[in-house]
């Protein structure tokens, strides 16, 4: 078997075609190929992985063998949590289908493919105060992968965001960061750091990039390596232009590839996994209304495949809390002229000595809440931009966005990404926000740091919030004083990190028409599918997890198992 890249052999058509190469798309292709299907995978860009490759790679997949780290979980508890978090924003039947599929999908992947996961002893659900929430066992992450095993196909994996790497491309995960910060204080950490640097140095002498892959890059690479064991054709730079329908089902498709127009038949069906509508020419403005320059997602999700499905009678879902999933981001122009969009997931805003304010200089949100709720609060409060403020101690200890802990600030100050001043009043003037408001807010935060209680927003009051603080700091790991000059700030914008609204499907991921009838031969997974989370974000990995689970369900149905 072989993974054929950018070449089509034979003229007999395919059994299954998959549009998109994020985790959901590659999973659908793999599950179908394992069942004997001849599979075609189309990717619009030159790299495989979509936004999945840029993510942490975490997948919320409850009740797998990895749930043993949080022993005692069961389907009823998971559904209680989802019912409370999501409510009537999505059909309960879809949540039940997900909970049933998740452990079976993971068992199949880990049984006879190269996809391997691990669970952390402490990785809480975001809405950790809800009934049925757990501190561990549901969010699983890919094990690191040696990219050298991909051979020439390593070039296909979308490189990580530069701002999330070190030394121009060395990937690190949360364990590595901890060791690097302690490299001068612990021999074990020094040895770990030295090994990482030696490996990366060797990679740069022999490869165009680092080959130790972690997080989303590791997940995508593991899927690619597994696809190489099966009969799969993968075309990059391929853009779908047509879905053929004979009145009963989808029978084929047309697409462009390297200047050629190609048509092929599809015997069993098409799986849409193109990433959602976030870069659609008109639908983005209609549904989101925010600047596309604030989107940290990978390029490619133009919504073209969704338009074709809508033309066949598909429909978008309704009733979600939001049409997208969100995170606060900061932006900066790189030296090469490209734009860097940095998601503020957990490294700074919820740490002690940090505060976020609007133009009045006042807080409007619990800084330790999930990134999704944080960005939604920005939009609701009109805090666009918002301003993340800290002092010299906070900057040195935790960093600030693209400014790393203890890192230099000169280039970030020079290009305006970072703003600094000797006093809070001067900082407010530079940011064009109310100085009196900012000083009152900081005075309040300093008082809260003493008591350990935030009476305004309850910062640090849940297991999840405290997990993202600093466990070594005081009685509340999320609260600390702000007073050591100079003071610093970065501007935050609401960035959409994925579509929550997509095509309505059933539990087999079959796309449904307005009368809830399946459109034959058409499935949708990932962000092309209406999220079962109803626009809420109750836990880590709630996009990748359902994407993989419903890819398994789609492949089983396509191949006649369901």
XYZ file of C-alpha atoms in Angstrom:
562
model
C 0.000 0.000 0.000
C 1.081 3.585 -0.521
C -0.072 7.145 0.023
C -0.129 8.606 -3.480
C 0.484 12.328 -3.325
C -0.515 14.672 -6.157
C -1.079 11.927 -8.728
C -4.129 9.944 -9.756
C -3.709 6.442 -11.125
C -6.352 4.578 -13.064
C -9.713 5.777 -14.305
C -12.116 3.623 -12.329
C -13.116 6.313 -9.881
C -13.146 6.119 -6.108
C -15.306 4.660 -3.394
C -15.066 7.647 -1.058
C -13.904 11.241 -1.547
C -12.968 13.443 1.411
C -12.788 17.222 1.078
C -10.343 18.682 3.596
C -7.363 17.404 5.579
C -7.855 18.546 9.146
C -8.124 15.886 11.827
C -11.754 15.120 10.922
C -11.046 14.748 7.209
C -7.968 12.570 7.648
C -9.811 10.456 10.204
C -12.696 9.914 7.776
C -10.248 8.933 5.036
C -8.419 6.543 7.349
C -11.536 4.888 8.735
C -12.877 4.387 5.193
C -9.565 3.104 3.811
C -9.255 0.615 6.673
C -12.577 -0.826 5.525
C -11.248 -1.424 2.044
C -12.411 1.765 0.317
C -10.438 3.374 -2.455
C -10.186 6.903 -1.087
C -9.508 10.294 -2.674
C -8.579 13.192 -0.380
C -8.611 16.770 -1.685
C -6.833 19.650 0.055
C -7.214 23.211 -1.207
C -3.867 24.493 0.137
C -0.333 23.165 -0.232
C -0.191 21.778 3.303
C -2.146 19.103 5.119
C -3.702 19.592 8.522
C -5.717 22.802 8.385
C -6.199 24.500 11.735
C -5.872 21.092 13.424
C -2.146 21.206 12.687
C -1.912 24.567 14.478
C -3.927 23.470 17.477
C -2.868 21.801 20.701
C -4.162 18.583 19.158
C -6.403 17.934 22.170
C -9.523 15.902 21.448
C -12.429 15.641 23.886
C -13.272 11.947 23.545
C -14.836 10.585 26.732
C -15.035 6.978 27.925
C -11.931 5.734 26.108
C -9.358 3.522 27.815
C -7.591 6.761 28.797
C -10.527 7.619 31.043
C -8.868 5.354 33.612
C -6.962 8.410 34.884
C -10.349 9.701 36.023
C -11.901 6.419 37.058
C -15.651 6.401 37.571
C -16.804 8.237 34.456
C -19.751 6.827 32.535
C -22.111 7.761 29.706
C -24.793 9.097 32.044
C -22.313 11.447 33.712
C -20.938 12.691 30.401
C -24.435 13.339 29.086
C -25.434 15.105 32.302
C -22.496 17.466 31.802
C -23.323 18.081 28.136
C -27.036 18.484 28.793
C -26.321 21.158 31.390
C -23.698 22.971 29.312
C -25.414 22.783 25.931
C -29.103 22.414 26.742
C -31.460 22.823 23.789
C -28.825 24.471 21.597
C -28.272 21.117 19.883
C -30.275 17.871 19.628
C -29.626 15.481 22.503
C -29.687 12.578 20.036
C -26.523 13.956 18.426
C -24.792 14.136 21.796
C -25.818 10.556 22.507
C -24.419 9.454 19.138
C -21.139 11.192 19.926
C -20.791 9.636 23.371
C -21.421 6.193 21.875
C -18.975 6.678 18.990
C -16.062 8.324 20.845
C -14.597 5.278 22.635
C -15.072 3.028 19.610
C -13.284 5.480 17.313
C -10.296 5.761 19.653
C -10.142 2.004 20.196
C -9.995 1.420 16.445
C -7.326 4.084 15.901
C -5.105 2.807 18.674
C -5.760 -0.801 17.772
C -4.177 -0.928 14.328
C -3.045 2.522 13.160
C -0.182 4.812 14.144
C -2.491 7.251 15.927
C -1.721 7.213 19.652
C -3.128 9.361 22.435
C -2.372 10.027 26.079
C -4.301 11.604 28.925
C -3.002 13.980 31.552
C -3.602 13.352 35.215
C -5.149 16.813 35.455
C -6.930 18.318 32.433
C -10.285 19.659 33.631
C -13.408 20.439 31.670
C -13.697 24.186 31.137
C -17.112 24.380 32.800
C -15.713 22.527 35.772
C -18.412 23.775 38.147
C -21.257 22.066 36.254
C -22.775 18.717 37.280
C -20.969 15.847 35.571
C -17.722 17.740 34.985
C -14.456 15.906 35.601
C -10.874 17.066 36.189
C -9.330 14.474 33.867
C -9.829 11.520 31.543
C -11.939 13.022 28.743
C -9.474 15.341 27.006
C -6.753 13.299 25.320
C -3.786 14.520 23.295
C -1.564 12.935 20.635
C 1.712 11.425 21.671
C 4.750 13.164 20.101
C 5.762 11.787 16.716
C 9.083 11.450 14.923
C 8.497 13.294 11.647
C 11.434 11.511 10.045
C 9.193 8.438 9.768
C 7.128 10.302 7.147
C 10.070 10.614 4.759
C 9.283 13.058 1.951
C 5.703 13.404 3.183
C 6.926 15.456 6.145
C 6.799 18.447 3.797
C 3.021 18.046 3.627
C 2.425 18.760 7.322
C 1.485 22.397 7.878
C 4.370 23.969 9.825
C 3.490 25.298 13.275
C 2.796 28.968 13.954
C 6.288 30.515 14.375
C 5.277 32.344 17.550
C 4.538 28.976 19.183
C 8.037 27.650 18.450
C 11.553 28.447 19.667
C 14.716 29.199 17.702
C 12.907 29.539 14.408
C 10.962 26.282 14.447
C 11.566 24.031 17.461
C 8.190 22.716 18.592
C 7.537 22.476 22.323
C 4.577 21.269 24.363
C 3.514 22.216 27.886
C 5.927 19.716 29.452
C 8.840 21.104 27.450
C 8.000 24.675 28.459
C 8.122 23.735 32.123
C 11.528 22.121 31.748
C 12.939 24.993 29.688
C 11.888 27.508 32.344
C 13.569 25.403 35.044
C 16.664 24.438 33.031
C 19.013 26.356 35.327
C 17.363 25.121 38.524
C 16.958 21.379 37.959
C 19.369 18.836 36.511
C 16.477 16.805 35.056
C 15.125 19.915 33.358
C 18.597 20.879 32.131
C 19.037 17.429 30.600
C 15.591 17.617 28.962
C 16.327 21.083 27.549
C 19.736 20.004 26.280
C 18.202 17.011 24.527
C 15.582 19.165 22.818
C 18.175 21.637 21.604
C 20.526 18.902 20.362
C 17.722 17.188 18.457
C 16.585 20.441 16.886
C 20.125 21.429 15.955
C 20.621 18.103 14.185
C 17.265 18.474 12.430
C 18.203 21.838 10.977
C 21.360 20.322 9.497
C 19.443 17.480 7.838
C 15.881 18.716 7.317
C 14.053 21.900 6.374
C 12.256 21.928 9.733
C 12.238 20.345 13.166
C 11.175 16.696 13.072
C 10.084 16.225 16.665
C 6.374 16.872 16.218
C 4.033 17.601 19.126
C 0.436 18.710 19.643
C -1.574 19.260 16.436
C 1.402 18.584 14.180
C 1.853 15.197 15.844
C -1.815 14.311 15.382
C -1.808 15.168 11.680
C 1.500 13.372 11.118
C 0.170 10.241 12.819
C -2.873 10.254 10.538
C -0.647 10.735 7.483
C 1.655 7.904 8.503
C -1.378 5.664 8.985
C -2.855 6.603 5.601
C 0.399 5.504 3.975
C -0.511 1.953 5.013
C -3.660 2.044 2.866
C -4.879 2.719 -0.658
C -5.303 6.500 -0.510
C -4.747 9.282 -3.045
C -4.044 12.732 -1.601
C -4.043 15.837 -3.795
C -2.912 19.200 -2.448
C -3.657 22.406 -4.313
C -7.003 20.886 -5.326
C -10.191 22.930 -5.244
C -13.610 21.355 -5.504
C -15.930 22.931 -8.049
C -18.820 20.509 -8.489
C -20.793 17.770 -6.782
C -22.567 15.432 -9.211
C -26.019 14.284 -8.133
C -28.254 11.889 -10.090
C -31.464 12.842 -8.320
C -31.009 10.242 -5.610
C -27.433 10.585 -4.391
C -24.036 12.171 -4.955
C -22.273 10.143 -7.626
C -19.103 12.099 -8.293
C -17.347 15.425 -8.225
C -15.293 17.834 -10.289
C -12.236 19.733 -9.108
C -9.246 21.662 -10.363
C -5.699 20.505 -9.659
C -2.477 22.117 -10.848
C -4.245 23.793 -13.756
C -6.191 20.679 -14.778
C -9.946 20.172 -14.546
C -10.671 16.644 -13.312
C -13.883 14.694 -12.847
C -14.273 11.404 -11.045
C -17.039 9.098 -9.960
C -17.611 8.290 -6.300
C -19.364 5.004 -5.653
C -20.199 5.309 -1.966
C -20.110 8.991 -1.120
C -18.392 12.279 -0.314
C -17.363 13.489 3.138
C -17.159 17.253 3.595
C -14.459 18.250 6.080
C -13.297 21.538 4.584
C -13.093 23.513 7.826
C -16.261 25.583 7.831
C -17.298 28.986 6.508
C -14.877 31.273 8.378
C -13.144 32.641 5.271
C -16.219 32.631 3.020
C -16.429 35.777 0.887
C -19.871 36.832 2.156
C -21.032 34.409 4.834
C -18.297 35.455 7.244
C -19.562 39.021 7.262
C -23.170 37.928 7.603
C -22.588 35.560 10.514
C -19.544 36.906 12.340
C -19.055 40.563 11.442
C -15.470 40.666 12.694
C -12.251 41.434 10.836
C -10.855 38.324 9.106
C -7.404 39.614 10.047
C -8.220 38.527 13.610
C -8.837 34.888 12.641
C -5.941 32.670 13.820
C -7.136 29.691 11.785
C -5.157 28.218 8.924
C -6.040 29.353 5.391
C -8.319 27.256 3.235
C -11.743 27.188 4.890
C -13.479 29.296 2.262
C -16.829 27.532 2.530
C -16.823 26.577 -1.165
C -17.729 22.963 -0.397
C -20.567 24.122 1.844
C -21.996 26.210 -1.004
C -22.130 23.084 -3.171
C -23.932 21.160 -0.440
C -26.441 23.977 0.048
C -27.085 23.825 -3.681
C -28.153 20.196 -3.238
C -30.669 21.076 -0.527
C -28.524 20.998 2.611
C -29.147 23.565 5.333
C -27.236 25.294 8.103
C -28.093 24.606 11.712
C -29.721 27.193 13.962
C -30.078 27.964 17.644
C -26.420 27.947 18.679
C -25.058 30.322 21.302
C -22.670 31.618 18.642
C -21.909 30.849 15.013
C -18.222 30.400 15.867
C -15.814 29.420 18.593
C -13.664 32.299 19.816
C -10.459 33.310 21.542
C -8.859 36.673 22.322
C -5.935 37.302 19.982
C -3.180 39.846 19.539
C -1.726 40.698 16.133
C 1.673 41.754 14.856
C 3.357 42.301 11.514
C 6.300 39.954 11.081
C 9.626 41.000 9.606
C 8.747 39.283 6.313
C 5.535 41.281 6.035
C 3.173 38.445 6.986
C 0.698 38.816 9.818
C 1.006 36.939 13.112
C -2.234 36.248 14.987
C -1.562 34.950 18.500
C -4.383 33.272 20.476
C -4.267 34.018 24.211
C -5.430 30.618 25.373
C -3.926 30.216 28.844
C -0.332 31.432 29.148
C -0.967 34.966 30.398
C -4.416 36.520 30.929
C -5.455 34.336 33.890
C -2.130 34.503 35.702
C -1.478 36.598 38.837
C -0.596 40.217 38.146
C -2.657 40.387 34.924
C -5.828 42.385 34.300
C -7.917 43.061 31.188
C -9.818 46.323 30.746
C -11.901 48.179 28.167
C -11.475 51.801 27.090
C -12.984 53.009 30.355
C -10.134 51.274 32.162
C -12.574 48.897 33.845
C -12.816 45.121 33.832
C -15.667 43.480 31.933
C -14.853 39.768 32.228
C -13.342 37.103 34.451
C -9.864 36.894 32.940
C -9.541 33.234 33.974
C -12.611 32.021 32.119
C -12.335 29.971 28.933
C -11.017 31.736 25.856
C -14.385 31.245 24.144
C -16.368 33.002 26.875
C -13.655 35.648 27.211
C -13.906 36.670 23.554
C -17.716 36.544 23.591
C -17.618 38.916 26.577
C -15.391 41.265 24.572
C -18.035 41.437 21.856
C -20.952 41.758 24.289
C -19.239 44.588 26.200
C -18.019 46.374 23.091
C -14.458 45.951 24.381
C -12.880 45.768 20.942
C -10.035 46.158 21.408
C -9.510 45.155 25.011
C -6.221 45.760 26.808
C -4.265 43.117 28.712
C -2.158 44.884 31.324
C 0.636 43.698 33.600
C 3.737 45.000 35.353
C 7.442 44.211 35.151
C 7.099 41.163 37.406
C 4.200 39.701 35.431
C 5.954 40.200 32.105
C 9.158 38.558 33.289
C 7.410 35.638 34.944
C 4.640 34.822 32.452
C 5.298 36.802 29.283
C 2.597 38.714 27.441
C 1.272 37.272 24.205
C 4.148 36.962 21.763
C 6.582 38.316 24.373
C 7.970 35.246 26.103
C 8.681 34.989 29.837
C 11.908 36.776 30.614
C 12.272 37.630 26.931
C 13.440 40.827 25.304
C 10.915 43.554 24.601
C 12.793 45.894 22.256
C 11.418 44.630 18.929
C 7.870 44.381 20.281
C 8.008 47.939 21.578
C 9.536 49.187 18.334
C 6.720 47.885 16.149
C 3.940 48.871 18.550
C 2.823 45.365 19.517
C 3.774 46.048 23.127
C 3.117 49.329 24.941
C 5.033 50.347 28.060
C 5.125 53.258 30.496
C 6.616 54.174 33.857
C 3.199 54.793 35.409
C -0.316 53.496 34.923
C -1.563 56.972 34.055
C 1.052 57.285 31.329
C 0.219 53.801 30.036
C -3.461 54.726 29.837
C -2.617 57.850 27.850
C -0.584 55.849 25.356
C -3.427 53.345 24.969
C -6.077 56.093 24.795
C -8.058 54.660 27.696
C -9.345 56.303 30.871
C -6.458 56.694 33.316
C -8.570 57.124 36.444
C -10.521 53.995 35.560
C -7.363 51.960 35.037
C -5.810 53.100 38.307
C -9.006 52.296 40.252
C -9.143 48.865 38.622
C -5.530 48.084 39.490
C -6.090 49.267 43.059
C -9.053 46.901 43.306
C -7.018 44.009 41.903
C -4.243 44.659 44.412
C -6.802 44.476 47.224
C -8.220 41.238 45.819
C -4.711 39.781 45.668
C -4.475 40.213 49.443
C -7.818 38.588 50.248
C -7.641 35.993 47.468
C -11.238 36.800 46.507
C -12.469 38.610 43.385
C -15.939 39.888 44.352
C -16.554 41.346 40.892
C -16.131 38.276 38.654
C -15.061 35.399 40.898
C -11.692 34.956 39.258
C -9.992 31.752 40.361
C -13.182 30.279 41.815
C -13.363 27.040 39.774
C -11.075 24.064 39.264
C -10.496 25.022 35.631
C -9.642 28.642 36.410
C -7.227 27.699 39.161
C -5.569 25.150 36.872
C -4.608 27.953 34.497
C -3.228 30.170 37.235
C 0.092 29.783 39.011
C -0.077 27.038 41.631
C 3.059 28.393 43.320
C 1.467 31.778 43.959
C -0.488 32.749 47.062
C -3.929 31.662 48.219
C -5.551 32.307 44.829
C -3.376 31.187 41.896
C -5.140 33.650 39.600
C -4.736 36.835 41.649
C -1.577 38.844 42.268
C -0.511 42.474 42.749
C 0.229 44.861 39.889
C 2.664 47.542 40.981
C 6.245 46.993 39.802
C 7.079 49.573 37.141
C 7.358 49.689 34.218
C 3.887 48.629 33.152
C 3.017 46.850 29.906
C -0.029 46.153 27.729
C -1.075 44.458 24.499
C -4.287 44.974 22.548
C -6.699 42.037 22.280
C -9.215 41.350 19.510
C -11.980 38.722 19.257
C -10.610 35.989 16.985
C -12.748 33.200 15.554
C -10.970 29.861 15.889
C -13.543 27.677 14.140
C -17.113 27.467 12.909
C -19.785 26.295 15.330
C -22.551 26.559 12.749
C -22.442 24.043 9.911
C -24.579 21.645 7.941
C -27.316 19.766 9.783
C -26.582 16.035 9.962
C -27.827 12.928 11.705
C -25.879 10.607 13.981
C -24.218 8.923 10.996
C -22.983 12.362 9.846
C -25.339 12.218 6.845
C -26.232 15.696 5.591
C -29.968 16.385 5.937
C -32.348 18.441 3.817
C -35.035 20.802 5.234
C -37.342 17.810 5.781
C -34.635 15.961 7.750
C -34.128 13.476 4.923
C -30.548 12.383 4.187
C -28.994 13.650 0.966
C -27.695 10.379 -0.442
C -23.942 9.991 -0.595
C -23.179 13.221 1.296
C -21.697 13.385 4.795
C -20.190 16.261 6.783
C -17.778 16.188 9.731
C -15.586 18.622 11.647
C -16.466 22.283 11.291
C -18.536 21.596 8.165
C -21.007 19.867 10.486
C -23.324 21.697 12.886
C -21.529 21.462 16.231
C -23.140 19.206 18.798
C -21.929 21.737 21.383
C -24.402 24.346 20.141
C -21.850 27.142 20.084
C -20.799 26.516 23.693
C -17.257 25.475 24.629
C -17.580 23.316 27.739
C -14.256 21.476 27.586
C -10.893 21.304 25.788
C -10.881 19.617 22.384
C -14.613 19.875 21.688
C -13.990 20.476 17.983
C -11.397 17.751 17.282
C -13.105 15.152 19.458
C -16.496 15.169 17.734
C -14.707 15.572 14.387
C -12.916 12.247 14.889
C -15.921 10.472 16.402
C -18.303 11.420 13.603
C -15.640 10.642 10.994
C -15.766 7.089 12.357
C -19.568 7.102 12.175
C -19.522 8.462 8.612
C -17.031 5.871 7.375
C -19.006 3.016 8.929
C -22.183 4.205 7.252
C -20.500 4.741 3.884
C -19.077 1.237 3.984
C -22.362 -0.394 4.950
C -21.623 -1.166 8.604
C -24.393 1.025 10.033
